[in-house]
Amino acid sequence: QVHLVESGGGLVQAGGSLRLSCAASGSVFSIMGWYRQVPESQRELVAYIGRGGSPNYADSMKGRFTISRDNGKNTVYLQMNSLNPEDTAVYYCYVKTYYGGVEYWGVGTLVTVSS
């Protein structure tokens, strides 16, 4: 069984930084990434990264966010810099298994950016 543990959310001032972590277990993962969702809005992609370390970002995140992963720890990270109030959302960890391509979601961690 796949298990995801997210951490790193919290409250920060505009212009500040946070680092999210998602520790996964129970499988080998091809894709690991992050999505976010604001109330009354659709969940949107933030970034994802393949097993080989190739990152992909939504356009609005480029230059501010950095995704990385540690395959030995089965953990994906999201370094968020220059945060603004528009980044306030629940951030969800996403993983896809290497074998079978099964997708899993974390329960989410809240990021709040104050002005």
Short mmCIF file of C-alpha atoms in Angstrom, two decimals:
data_model
loop_
_atom_site.label_atom_id
_atom_site.label_comp_id
_atom_site.label_asym_id
_atom_site.label_seq_id
_atom_site.Cartn_x
_atom_site.Cartn_y
_atom_site.Cartn_z
CA GLN A 1 0.00 0.00 0.00
CA VAL A 2 1.19 3.47 -0.92
CA HIS A 3 1.45 6.03 1.84
CA LEU A 4 2.20 9.75 1.46
CA VAL A 5 3.23 12.09 4.25
CA GLU A 6 3.27 15.79 3.44
CA SER A 7 4.91 18.47 5.53
CA GLY A 8 6.17 22.04 5.37
CA GLY A 9 3.00 24.05 4.99
CA GLY A 10 2.34 27.06 7.14
CA LEU A 11 1.91 30.80 7.27
CA VAL A 12 4.48 33.15 5.76
CA GLN A 13 4.74 36.80 4.87
CA ALA A 14 4.67 37.91 1.26
CA GLY A 15 8.13 37.59 -0.21
CA GLY A 16 9.02 34.74 2.07
CA SER A 17 9.85 31.12 1.39
CA LEU A 18 8.63 27.66 2.32
CA ARG A 19 9.82 24.18 1.53
CA LEU A 20 7.28 21.42 1.15
CA SER A 21 8.17 17.76 1.48
CA CYS A 22 6.29 14.63 0.55
CA ALA A 23 7.66 11.32 1.74
CA ALA A 24 6.22 8.40 -0.19
CA SER A 25 6.42 4.71 0.56
CA GLY A 26 5.08 1.43 -0.69
CA SER A 27 6.20 1.53 -4.32
CA VAL A 28 8.62 2.86 -6.89
CA PHE A 29 7.44 6.11 -8.41
CA SER A 30 7.85 7.41 -11.94
CA ILE A 31 6.29 10.84 -11.48
CA MET A 32 6.20 12.86 -8.27
CA GLY A 33 4.82 16.34 -8.05
CA TRP A 34 2.66 18.99 -6.52
CA TYR A 35 -0.72 20.46 -7.30
CA ARG A 36 -2.60 23.20 -5.50
CA GLN A 37 -6.18 24.22 -5.05
CA VAL A 38 -7.89 27.42 -3.96
CA PRO A 39 -11.48 27.27 -2.72
CA GLU A 40 -13.98 27.45 -5.58
CA SER A 41 -11.22 26.82 -8.12
CA GLN A 42 -9.96 23.77 -9.94
CA ARG A 43 -6.89 21.95 -8.78
CA GLU A 44 -3.92 23.10 -10.82
CA LEU A 45 -0.50 21.70 -11.53
CA VAL A 46 2.40 23.36 -9.75
CA ALA A 47 5.29 21.15 -10.80
CA TYR A 48 6.25 17.55 -11.36
CA ILE A 49 9.47 15.63 -11.75
CA GLY A 50 10.39 12.33 -13.32
CA ARG A 51 12.51 9.63 -11.77
CA GLY A 52 15.53 10.83 -13.70
CA GLY A 53 15.22 14.31 -12.21
CA SER A 54 13.72 16.20 -15.14
CA PRO A 55 11.51 18.98 -13.73
CA ASN A 56 8.42 20.54 -15.25
CA TYR A 57 6.64 23.66 -14.04
CA ALA A 58 3.45 25.51 -14.65
CA ASP A 59 4.29 28.84 -16.29
CA SER A 60 3.31 30.90 -13.27
CA MET A 61 5.73 28.97 -11.07
CA LYS A 62 8.80 29.23 -13.27
CA GLY A 63 11.60 31.16 -11.64
CA ARG A 64 10.09 31.07 -8.17
CA PHE A 65 9.55 27.41 -7.36
CA THR A 66 11.99 24.54 -7.59
CA ILE A 67 11.03 20.89 -7.49
CA SER A 68 13.46 18.12 -6.64
CA ARG A 69 13.40 14.52 -5.49
CA ASP A 70 15.50 12.08 -3.55
CA ASN A 71 14.89 8.60 -4.90
CA GLY A 72 16.74 7.01 -2.01
CA LYS A 73 14.28 8.59 0.40
CA ASN A 74 11.30 8.42 -1.98
CA THR A 75 10.73 12.08 -1.20
CA VAL A 76 9.77 15.01 -3.41
CA TYR A 77 10.42 18.59 -2.39
CA LEU A 78 9.03 21.91 -3.49
CA GLN A 79 11.09 24.98 -2.65
CA MET A 80 8.86 28.03 -2.91
CA ASN A 81 10.45 31.48 -3.01
CA SER A 82 9.08 34.99 -3.49
CA LEU A 83 5.69 33.90 -2.27
CA ASN A 84 2.74 36.19 -2.72
CA PRO A 85 -0.83 36.04 -1.41
CA GLU A 86 -1.99 34.49 -4.70
CA ASP A 87 0.04 31.41 -3.78
CA THR A 88 -2.23 30.76 -0.82
CA ALA A 89 -3.76 27.34 -1.37
CA VAL A 90 -3.85 23.77 -0.23
CA TYR A 91 -0.91 21.99 -1.81
CA TYR A 92 -1.29 18.32 -2.66
CA CYS A 93 1.41 15.78 -3.23
CA TYR A 94 0.93 13.60 -6.32
CA VAL A 95 2.71 10.40 -7.22
CA LYS A 96 2.43 7.84 -9.98
CA THR A 97 3.79 4.33 -9.61
CA TYR A 98 6.44 3.05 -11.97
CA TYR A 99 4.73 -0.31 -12.22
CA GLY A 100 1.11 -0.05 -13.22
CA GLY A 101 0.90 3.73 -13.43
CA VAL A 102 -1.39 4.07 -10.43
CA GLU A 103 -1.93 7.60 -9.13
CA TYR A 104 -2.10 8.67 -5.51
CA TRP A 105 -2.80 11.95 -3.75
CA GLY A 106 -1.77 13.30 -0.41
CA VAL A 107 -4.33 14.83 1.91
CA GLY A 108 -2.86 18.28 1.34
CA THR A 109 -0.96 20.85 3.35
CA LEU A 110 -2.13 24.45 3.69
CA VAL A 111 0.11 27.31 2.60
CA THR A 112 -1.02 30.77 3.63
CA VAL A 113 0.81 33.89 2.46
CA SER A 114 -0.08 37.11 4.21
CA SER A 115 0.25 40.57 2.68
#
